[in-house]
CSV table of C-alpha atoms in Angstrom, one decimal:
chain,number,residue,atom,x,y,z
A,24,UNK,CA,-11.3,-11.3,-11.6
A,25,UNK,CA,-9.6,-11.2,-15.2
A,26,UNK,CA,-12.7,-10.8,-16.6
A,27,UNK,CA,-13.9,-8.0,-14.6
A,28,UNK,CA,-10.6,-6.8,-15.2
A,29,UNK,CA,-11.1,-6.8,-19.1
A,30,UNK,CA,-14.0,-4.7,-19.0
A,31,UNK,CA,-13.0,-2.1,-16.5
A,32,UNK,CA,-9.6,-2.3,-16.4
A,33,UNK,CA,-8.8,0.3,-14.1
A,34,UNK,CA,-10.2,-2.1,-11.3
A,35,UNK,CA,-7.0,-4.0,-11.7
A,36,UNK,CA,-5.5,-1.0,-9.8
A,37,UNK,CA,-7.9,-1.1,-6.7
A,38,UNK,CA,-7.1,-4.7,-6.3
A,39,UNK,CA,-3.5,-4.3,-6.1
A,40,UNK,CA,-2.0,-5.9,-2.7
A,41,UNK,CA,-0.3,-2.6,-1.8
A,42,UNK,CA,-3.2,-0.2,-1.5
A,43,UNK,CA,-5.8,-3.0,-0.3
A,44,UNK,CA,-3.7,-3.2,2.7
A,45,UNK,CA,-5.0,-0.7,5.7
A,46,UNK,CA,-3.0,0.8,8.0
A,47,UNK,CA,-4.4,0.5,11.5
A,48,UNK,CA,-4.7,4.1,13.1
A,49,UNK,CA,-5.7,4.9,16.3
A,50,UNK,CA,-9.1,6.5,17.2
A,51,UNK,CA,-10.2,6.1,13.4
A,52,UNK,CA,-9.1,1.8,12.8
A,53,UNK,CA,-8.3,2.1,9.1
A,54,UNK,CA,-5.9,4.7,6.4
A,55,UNK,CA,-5.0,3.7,3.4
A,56,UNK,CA,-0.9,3.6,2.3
A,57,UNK,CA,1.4,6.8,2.5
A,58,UNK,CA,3.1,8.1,-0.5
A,59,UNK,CA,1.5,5.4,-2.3
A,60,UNK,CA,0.9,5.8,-6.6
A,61,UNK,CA,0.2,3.5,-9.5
A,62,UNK,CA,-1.2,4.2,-13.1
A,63,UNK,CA,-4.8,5.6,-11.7
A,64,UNK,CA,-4.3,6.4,-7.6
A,65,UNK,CA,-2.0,8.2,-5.6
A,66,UNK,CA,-2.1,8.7,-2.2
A,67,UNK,CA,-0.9,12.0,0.4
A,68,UNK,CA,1.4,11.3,3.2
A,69,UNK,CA,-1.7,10.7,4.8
A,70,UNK,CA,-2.8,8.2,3.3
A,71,UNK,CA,-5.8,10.2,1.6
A,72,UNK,CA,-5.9,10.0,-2.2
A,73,UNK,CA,-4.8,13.6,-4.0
A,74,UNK,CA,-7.3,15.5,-6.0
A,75,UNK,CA,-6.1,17.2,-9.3
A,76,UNK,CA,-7.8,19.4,-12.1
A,77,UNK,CA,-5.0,17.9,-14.5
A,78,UNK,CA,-2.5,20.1,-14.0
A,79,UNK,CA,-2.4,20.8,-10.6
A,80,UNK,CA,-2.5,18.3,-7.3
A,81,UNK,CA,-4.3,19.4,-4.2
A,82,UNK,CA,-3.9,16.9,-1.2
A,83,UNK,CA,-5.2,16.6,2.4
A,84,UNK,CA,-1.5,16.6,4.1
A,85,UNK,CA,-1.0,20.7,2.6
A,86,UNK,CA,-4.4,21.8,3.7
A,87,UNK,CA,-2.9,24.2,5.9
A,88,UNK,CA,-1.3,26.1,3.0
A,89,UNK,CA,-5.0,26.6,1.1
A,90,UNK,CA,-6.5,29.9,2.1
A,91,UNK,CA,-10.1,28.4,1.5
A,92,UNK,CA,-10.9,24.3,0.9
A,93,UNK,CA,-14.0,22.3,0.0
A,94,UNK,CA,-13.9,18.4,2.1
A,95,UNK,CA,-15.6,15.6,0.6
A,96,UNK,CA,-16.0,12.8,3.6
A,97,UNK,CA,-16.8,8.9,3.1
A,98,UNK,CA,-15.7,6.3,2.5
A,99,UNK,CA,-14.6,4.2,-0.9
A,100,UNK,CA,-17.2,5.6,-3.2
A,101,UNK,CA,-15.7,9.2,-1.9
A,102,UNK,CA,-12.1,7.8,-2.3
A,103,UNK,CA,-12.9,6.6,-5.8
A,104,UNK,CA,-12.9,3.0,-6.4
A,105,UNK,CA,-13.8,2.7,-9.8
A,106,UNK,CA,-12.6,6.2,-11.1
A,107,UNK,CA,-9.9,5.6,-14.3
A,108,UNK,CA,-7.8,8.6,-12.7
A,109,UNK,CA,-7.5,10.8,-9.6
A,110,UNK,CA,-8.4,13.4,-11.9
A,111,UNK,CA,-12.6,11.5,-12.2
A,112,UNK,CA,-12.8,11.3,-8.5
A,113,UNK,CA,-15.6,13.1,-7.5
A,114,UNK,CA,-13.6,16.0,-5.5
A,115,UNK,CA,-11.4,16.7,-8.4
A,116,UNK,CA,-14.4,17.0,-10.6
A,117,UNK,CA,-15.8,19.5,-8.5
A,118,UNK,CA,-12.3,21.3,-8.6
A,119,UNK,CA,-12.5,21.2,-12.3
A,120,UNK,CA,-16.2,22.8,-12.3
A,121,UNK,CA,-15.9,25.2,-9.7
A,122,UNK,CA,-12.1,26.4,-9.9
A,123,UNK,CA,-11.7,25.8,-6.3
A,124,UNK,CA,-9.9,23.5,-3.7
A,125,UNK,CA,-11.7,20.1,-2.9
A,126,UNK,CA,-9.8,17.7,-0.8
A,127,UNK,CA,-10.4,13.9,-1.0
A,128,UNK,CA,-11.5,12.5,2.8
A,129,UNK,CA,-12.5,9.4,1.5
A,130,UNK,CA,-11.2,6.2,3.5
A,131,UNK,CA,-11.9,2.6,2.1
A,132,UNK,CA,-13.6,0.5,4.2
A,133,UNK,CA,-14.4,2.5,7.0
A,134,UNK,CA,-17.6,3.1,9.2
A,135,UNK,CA,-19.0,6.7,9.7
A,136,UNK,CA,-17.7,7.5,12.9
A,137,UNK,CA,-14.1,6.9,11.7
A,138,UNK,CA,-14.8,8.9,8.7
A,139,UNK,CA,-16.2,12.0,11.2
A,140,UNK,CA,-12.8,10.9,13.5
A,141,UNK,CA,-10.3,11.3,10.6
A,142,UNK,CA,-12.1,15.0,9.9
A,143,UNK,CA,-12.1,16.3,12.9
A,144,UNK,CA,-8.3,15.6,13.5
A,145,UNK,CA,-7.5,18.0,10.6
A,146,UNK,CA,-10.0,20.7,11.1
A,147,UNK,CA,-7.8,22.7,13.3
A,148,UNK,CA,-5.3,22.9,10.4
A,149,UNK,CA,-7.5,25.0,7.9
A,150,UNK,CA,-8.1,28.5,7.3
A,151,UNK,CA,-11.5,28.6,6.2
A,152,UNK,CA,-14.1,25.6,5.0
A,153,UNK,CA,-16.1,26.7,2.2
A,154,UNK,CA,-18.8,23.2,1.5
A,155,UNK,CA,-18.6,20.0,3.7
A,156,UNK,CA,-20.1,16.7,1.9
A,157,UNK,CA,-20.6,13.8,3.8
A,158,UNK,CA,-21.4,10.9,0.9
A,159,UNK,CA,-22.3,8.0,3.1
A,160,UNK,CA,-24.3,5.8,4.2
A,161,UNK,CA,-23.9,2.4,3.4
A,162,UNK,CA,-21.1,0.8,4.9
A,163,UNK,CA,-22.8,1.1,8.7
A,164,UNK,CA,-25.9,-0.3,7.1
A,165,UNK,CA,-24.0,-3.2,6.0
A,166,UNK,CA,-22.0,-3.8,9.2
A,167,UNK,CA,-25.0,-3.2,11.6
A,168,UNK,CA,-26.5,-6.8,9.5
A,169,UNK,CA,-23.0,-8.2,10.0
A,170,UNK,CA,-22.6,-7.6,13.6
A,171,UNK,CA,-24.8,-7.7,16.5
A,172,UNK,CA,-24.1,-4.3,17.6
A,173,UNK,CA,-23.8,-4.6,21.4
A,174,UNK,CA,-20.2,-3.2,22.0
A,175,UNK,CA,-19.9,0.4,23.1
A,176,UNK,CA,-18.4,1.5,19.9
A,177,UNK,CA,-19.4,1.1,16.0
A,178,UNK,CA,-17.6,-2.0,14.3
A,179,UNK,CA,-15.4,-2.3,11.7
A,180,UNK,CA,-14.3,-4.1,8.6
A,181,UNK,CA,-13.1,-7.2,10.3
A,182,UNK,CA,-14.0,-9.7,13.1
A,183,UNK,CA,-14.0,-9.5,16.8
A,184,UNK,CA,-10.0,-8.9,17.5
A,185,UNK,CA,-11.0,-10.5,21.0
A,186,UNK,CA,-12.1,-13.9,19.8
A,187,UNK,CA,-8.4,-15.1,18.3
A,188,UNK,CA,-5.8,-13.7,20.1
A,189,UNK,CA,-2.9,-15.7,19.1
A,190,UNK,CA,-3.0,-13.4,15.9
A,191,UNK,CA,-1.8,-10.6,16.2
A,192,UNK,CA,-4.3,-7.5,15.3
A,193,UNK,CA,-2.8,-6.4,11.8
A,194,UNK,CA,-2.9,-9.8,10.3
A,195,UNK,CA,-6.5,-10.3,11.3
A,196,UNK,CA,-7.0,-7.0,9.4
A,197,UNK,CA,-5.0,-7.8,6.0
A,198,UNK,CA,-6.7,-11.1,6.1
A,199,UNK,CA,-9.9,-9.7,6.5
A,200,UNK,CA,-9.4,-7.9,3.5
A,201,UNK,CA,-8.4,-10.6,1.0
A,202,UNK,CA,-10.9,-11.6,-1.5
A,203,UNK,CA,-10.4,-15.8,-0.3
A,204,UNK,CA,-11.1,-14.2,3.5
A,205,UNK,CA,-14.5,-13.1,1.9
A,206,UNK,CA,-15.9,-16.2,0.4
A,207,UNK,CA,-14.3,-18.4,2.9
A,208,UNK,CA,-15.6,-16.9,6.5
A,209,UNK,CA,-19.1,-18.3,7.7
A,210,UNK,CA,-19.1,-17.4,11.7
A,211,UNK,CA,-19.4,-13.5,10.6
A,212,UNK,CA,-23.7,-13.3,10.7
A,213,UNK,CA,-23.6,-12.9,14.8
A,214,UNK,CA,-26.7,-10.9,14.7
A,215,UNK,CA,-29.1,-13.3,12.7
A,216,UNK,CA,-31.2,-13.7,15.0
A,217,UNK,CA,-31.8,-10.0,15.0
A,218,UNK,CA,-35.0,-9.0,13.1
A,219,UNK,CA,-34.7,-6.1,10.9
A,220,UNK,CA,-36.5,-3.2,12.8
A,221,UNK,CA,-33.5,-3.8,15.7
A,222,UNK,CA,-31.1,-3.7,13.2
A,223,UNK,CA,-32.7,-0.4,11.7
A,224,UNK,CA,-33.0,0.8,14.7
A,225,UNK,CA,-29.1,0.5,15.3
A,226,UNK,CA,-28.6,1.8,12.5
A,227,UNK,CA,-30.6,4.9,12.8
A,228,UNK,CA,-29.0,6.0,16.4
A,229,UNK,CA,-25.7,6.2,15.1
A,230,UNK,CA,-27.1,8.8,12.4
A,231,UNK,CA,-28.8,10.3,15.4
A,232,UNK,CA,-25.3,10.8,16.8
A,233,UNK,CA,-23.7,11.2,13.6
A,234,UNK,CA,-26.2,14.6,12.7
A,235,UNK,CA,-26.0,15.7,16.1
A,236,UNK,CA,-22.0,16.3,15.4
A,237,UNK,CA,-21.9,17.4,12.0
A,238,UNK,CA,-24.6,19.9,12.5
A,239,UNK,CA,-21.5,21.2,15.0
A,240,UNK,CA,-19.6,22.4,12.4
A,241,UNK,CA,-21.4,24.2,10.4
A,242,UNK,CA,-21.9,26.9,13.2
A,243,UNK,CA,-18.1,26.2,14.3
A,244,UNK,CA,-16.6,26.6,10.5
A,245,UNK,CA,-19.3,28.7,9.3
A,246,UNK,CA,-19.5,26.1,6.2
A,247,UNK,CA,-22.3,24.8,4.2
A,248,UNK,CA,-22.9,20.6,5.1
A,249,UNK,CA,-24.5,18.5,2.8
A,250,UNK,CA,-25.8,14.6,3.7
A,251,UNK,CA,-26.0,12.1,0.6
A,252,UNK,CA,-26.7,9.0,0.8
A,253,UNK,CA,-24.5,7.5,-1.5
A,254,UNK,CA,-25.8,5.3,-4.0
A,255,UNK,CA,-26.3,1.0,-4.3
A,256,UNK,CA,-27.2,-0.7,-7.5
A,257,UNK,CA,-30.4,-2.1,-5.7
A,258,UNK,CA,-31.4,1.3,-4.5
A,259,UNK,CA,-31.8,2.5,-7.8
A,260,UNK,CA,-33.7,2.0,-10.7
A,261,UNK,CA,-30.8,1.8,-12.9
A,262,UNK,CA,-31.0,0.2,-16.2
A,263,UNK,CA,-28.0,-2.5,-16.4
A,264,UNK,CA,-25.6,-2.1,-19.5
A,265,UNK,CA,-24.6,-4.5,-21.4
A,266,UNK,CA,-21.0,-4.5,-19.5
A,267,UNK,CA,-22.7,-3.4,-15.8
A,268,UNK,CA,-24.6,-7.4,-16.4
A,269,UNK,CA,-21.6,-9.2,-17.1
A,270,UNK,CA,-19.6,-7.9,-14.3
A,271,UNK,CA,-22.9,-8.2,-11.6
A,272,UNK,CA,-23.3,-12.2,-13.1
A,273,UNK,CA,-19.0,-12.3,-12.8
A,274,UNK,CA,-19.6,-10.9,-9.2
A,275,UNK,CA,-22.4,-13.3,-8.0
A,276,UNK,CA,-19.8,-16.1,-9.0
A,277,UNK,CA,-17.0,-15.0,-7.1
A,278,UNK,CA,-18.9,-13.9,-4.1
A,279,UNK,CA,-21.7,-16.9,-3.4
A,280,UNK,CA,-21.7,-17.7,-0.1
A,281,UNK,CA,-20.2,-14.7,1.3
A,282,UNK,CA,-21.4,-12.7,3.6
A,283,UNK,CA,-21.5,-9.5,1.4
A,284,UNK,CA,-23.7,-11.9,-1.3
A,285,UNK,CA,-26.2,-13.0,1.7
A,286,UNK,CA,-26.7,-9.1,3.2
A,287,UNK,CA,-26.8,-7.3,0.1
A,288,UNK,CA,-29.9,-8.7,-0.7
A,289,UNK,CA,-31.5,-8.1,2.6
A,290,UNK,CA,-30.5,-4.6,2.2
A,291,UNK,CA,-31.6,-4.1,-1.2
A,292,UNK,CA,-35.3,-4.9,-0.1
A,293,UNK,CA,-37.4,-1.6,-1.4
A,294,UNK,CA,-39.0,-0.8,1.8
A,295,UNK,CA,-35.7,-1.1,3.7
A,296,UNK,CA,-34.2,1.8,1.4
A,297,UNK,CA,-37.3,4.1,1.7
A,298,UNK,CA,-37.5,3.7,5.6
A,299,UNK,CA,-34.0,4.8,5.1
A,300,UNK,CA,-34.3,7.4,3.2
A,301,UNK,CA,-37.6,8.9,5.0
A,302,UNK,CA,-35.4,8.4,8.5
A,303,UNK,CA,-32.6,10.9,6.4
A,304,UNK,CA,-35.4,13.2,5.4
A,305,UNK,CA,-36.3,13.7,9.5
A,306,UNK,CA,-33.0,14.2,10.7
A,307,UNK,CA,-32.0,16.5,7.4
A,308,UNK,CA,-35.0,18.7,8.8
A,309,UNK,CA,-34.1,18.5,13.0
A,310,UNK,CA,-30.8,19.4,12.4
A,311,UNK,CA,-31.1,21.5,9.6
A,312,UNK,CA,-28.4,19.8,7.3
A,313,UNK,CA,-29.3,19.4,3.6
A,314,UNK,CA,-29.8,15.9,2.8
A,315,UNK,CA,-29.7,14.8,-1.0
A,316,UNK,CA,-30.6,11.0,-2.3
A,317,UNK,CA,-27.7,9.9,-5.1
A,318,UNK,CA,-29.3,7.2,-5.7
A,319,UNK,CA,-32.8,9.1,-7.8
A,320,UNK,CA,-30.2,10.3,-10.2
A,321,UNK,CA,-29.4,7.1,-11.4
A,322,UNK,CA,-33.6,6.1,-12.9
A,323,UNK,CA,-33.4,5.1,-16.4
A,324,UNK,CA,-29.5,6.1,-16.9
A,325,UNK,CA,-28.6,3.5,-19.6
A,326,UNK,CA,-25.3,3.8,-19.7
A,327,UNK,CA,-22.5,2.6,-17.3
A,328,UNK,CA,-21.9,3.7,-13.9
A,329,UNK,CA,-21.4,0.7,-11.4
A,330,UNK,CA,-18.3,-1.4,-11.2
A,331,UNK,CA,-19.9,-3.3,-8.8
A,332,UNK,CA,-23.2,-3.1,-6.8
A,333,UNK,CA,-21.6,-0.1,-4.5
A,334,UNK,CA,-18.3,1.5,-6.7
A,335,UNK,CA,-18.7,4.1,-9.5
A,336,UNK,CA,-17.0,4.4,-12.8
A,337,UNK,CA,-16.0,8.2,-14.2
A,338,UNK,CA,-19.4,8.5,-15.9
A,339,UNK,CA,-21.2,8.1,-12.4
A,340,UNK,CA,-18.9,10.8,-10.6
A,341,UNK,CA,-20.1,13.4,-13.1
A,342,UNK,CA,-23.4,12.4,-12.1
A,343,UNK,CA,-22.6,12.7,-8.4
A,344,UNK,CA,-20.7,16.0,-9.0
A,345,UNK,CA,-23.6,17.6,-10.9
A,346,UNK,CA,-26.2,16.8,-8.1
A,347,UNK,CA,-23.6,18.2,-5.9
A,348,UNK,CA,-23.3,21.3,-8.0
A,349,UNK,CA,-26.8,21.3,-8.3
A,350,UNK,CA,-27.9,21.8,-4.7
A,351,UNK,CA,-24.7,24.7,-4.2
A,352,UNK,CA,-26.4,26.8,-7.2
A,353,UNK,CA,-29.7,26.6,-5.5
């Protein structure tokens, strides 16, 4: 990882072993650290990362003190893996555009449901919700290859608890998360056998659900929701920098054989992504929830933005911030 580490430095900070530990929750599986802070993240007593314009610090455990708040829901892109700063995270650059509260819901490695779960159990607490973004997408799309999704709730970020229960349920979730847990596991592909259209079509009913109770709270809050699907190197037509190819060629090294190397490129497939995003398109227009594609704004940008295939750098969060600032003008 050094060398990743010597061209985006700040990456050394998301790989620390105290905030890539996850605290298991109830209802929601996975938070990230309370109270926790190094050089480029700190986190609420929540375990939610704090937003900040640079001189002030807005976080999700005093939302009951703001008179008005923005949310911004998702999961690791949202909570800023990649930014140098909490001040580049996407919510705090909306803060510093529009002069107004954005709080940081973002949640590494979680599905969409949990993200939805860990919302709801704080919406009681505000005064008034301005904008709602939901930037997501990817992680379910992911999991529904890894798993084959029979159980009667989404899956997470780590194996079948059931299947080894002589240890106990947080170690099976730390492990999961360490990089030698990644390149090491093999047994993880259960649904191989699956073709892709059942996998889509997994896929697709848990954004059937997923609409259906967002579209709730827009007419319950009397807020403005936005859907954006948030962005993947192979979804867009992104021209590589010079640093974005080293790090991709350092990547493929340190992942072969992993699970994540063998479904991103089943995922990345072209006609995968635009039966995704037409499926977004129909459910943006049933429900009535504005739906935006992050990943057109990224065609022929030649400078960098990906730290990896899936995590943004500060010049990408402008971009995001912009498209969101974009749609609210219009």
């Amino acid at each position: 990882m050094k060398k990743i580490f010597d061209i985006y430095p700040q990456m050394e900070c998301y790989h620390d072993s105290s905030i890539t530990k996850k605290r298991f929750v109830p209802y929601a599986m996975m938070s990230s650290e309370k109270n926790y802070e190094n050089e480029c993240i700190k986190t609420c007593n929540r375990g939610f990362r704090v937003s900040s314009n640079g001189s002030d610090i807005f976080s999700v455990d005093q939302l009951a003190k703001y008179d008005s708040i923005n949310i911004v829901v998702g999961g690791s892109t949202v909570f800023g893996v990649g930014a140098s700063n909490n001040q580049n995270t996407i919510p705090s650059l909306l803060i510093e555009k529009t002069n107004s509260i954005w709080l940081n819901l973002g949640i590494r490695a979680g599905n969409s449901f949990s993200e939805y779960i860990h919302l709801i159990n704080l919406l009681h607490m505000t005064k008034k919700i301005d904008n709602i973004i939901f930037l997501s997408g990817l992680n379910d799309l992911y999991l529904s290859f890894l798993y084959n999704n029979v159980s009667e709730f989404d899956p997470g970020f780590f194996p079948d608890f059931s299947k080894s229960s002589k240890i106990t349920l947080l170690k099976k979730i730390f492990d999961f998360f360490s990089f030698k847990h990644l390149n090491n596991n093999s047994n993880l592909l259960e649904n191989k056998l699956l073709n892709t259209d059942k996998i889509l079509e997994n896929y697709k009913n848990k954004y059937k659900r997923n609409f259906q109770l967002i579209s709730s709270l827009e007419t319950v809050y009397n807020c403005k929701i936005i859907f954006i699907l948030q962005p993947f190197i192979s979804w867009s037509n992104k021209i590589l920098s010079e640093n974005e190819i080293k790090v991709f060629k350092e990547l493929e090294k340190l992942q072969q054989g992993s699970e994540w190397s063998k479904i991103k490129d089943l995922i990345g497939q072209k006609y995968l992504y635009e039966k995704i995003d037409v499926f977004f398109q129909f459910l943006s227009n049933k429900y009535n929830i504005k739906y935006l594609d992050s990943n057109k704004i990224f065609s022929n940008i030649k400078s960098d933005c990906f730290v990896d295939s899936v995590h943004l750098n500060d010049n990408a969060n402008k971009l995001i911030t912009e498209l969101i600032l974009n749609e609210k003008d219009n």
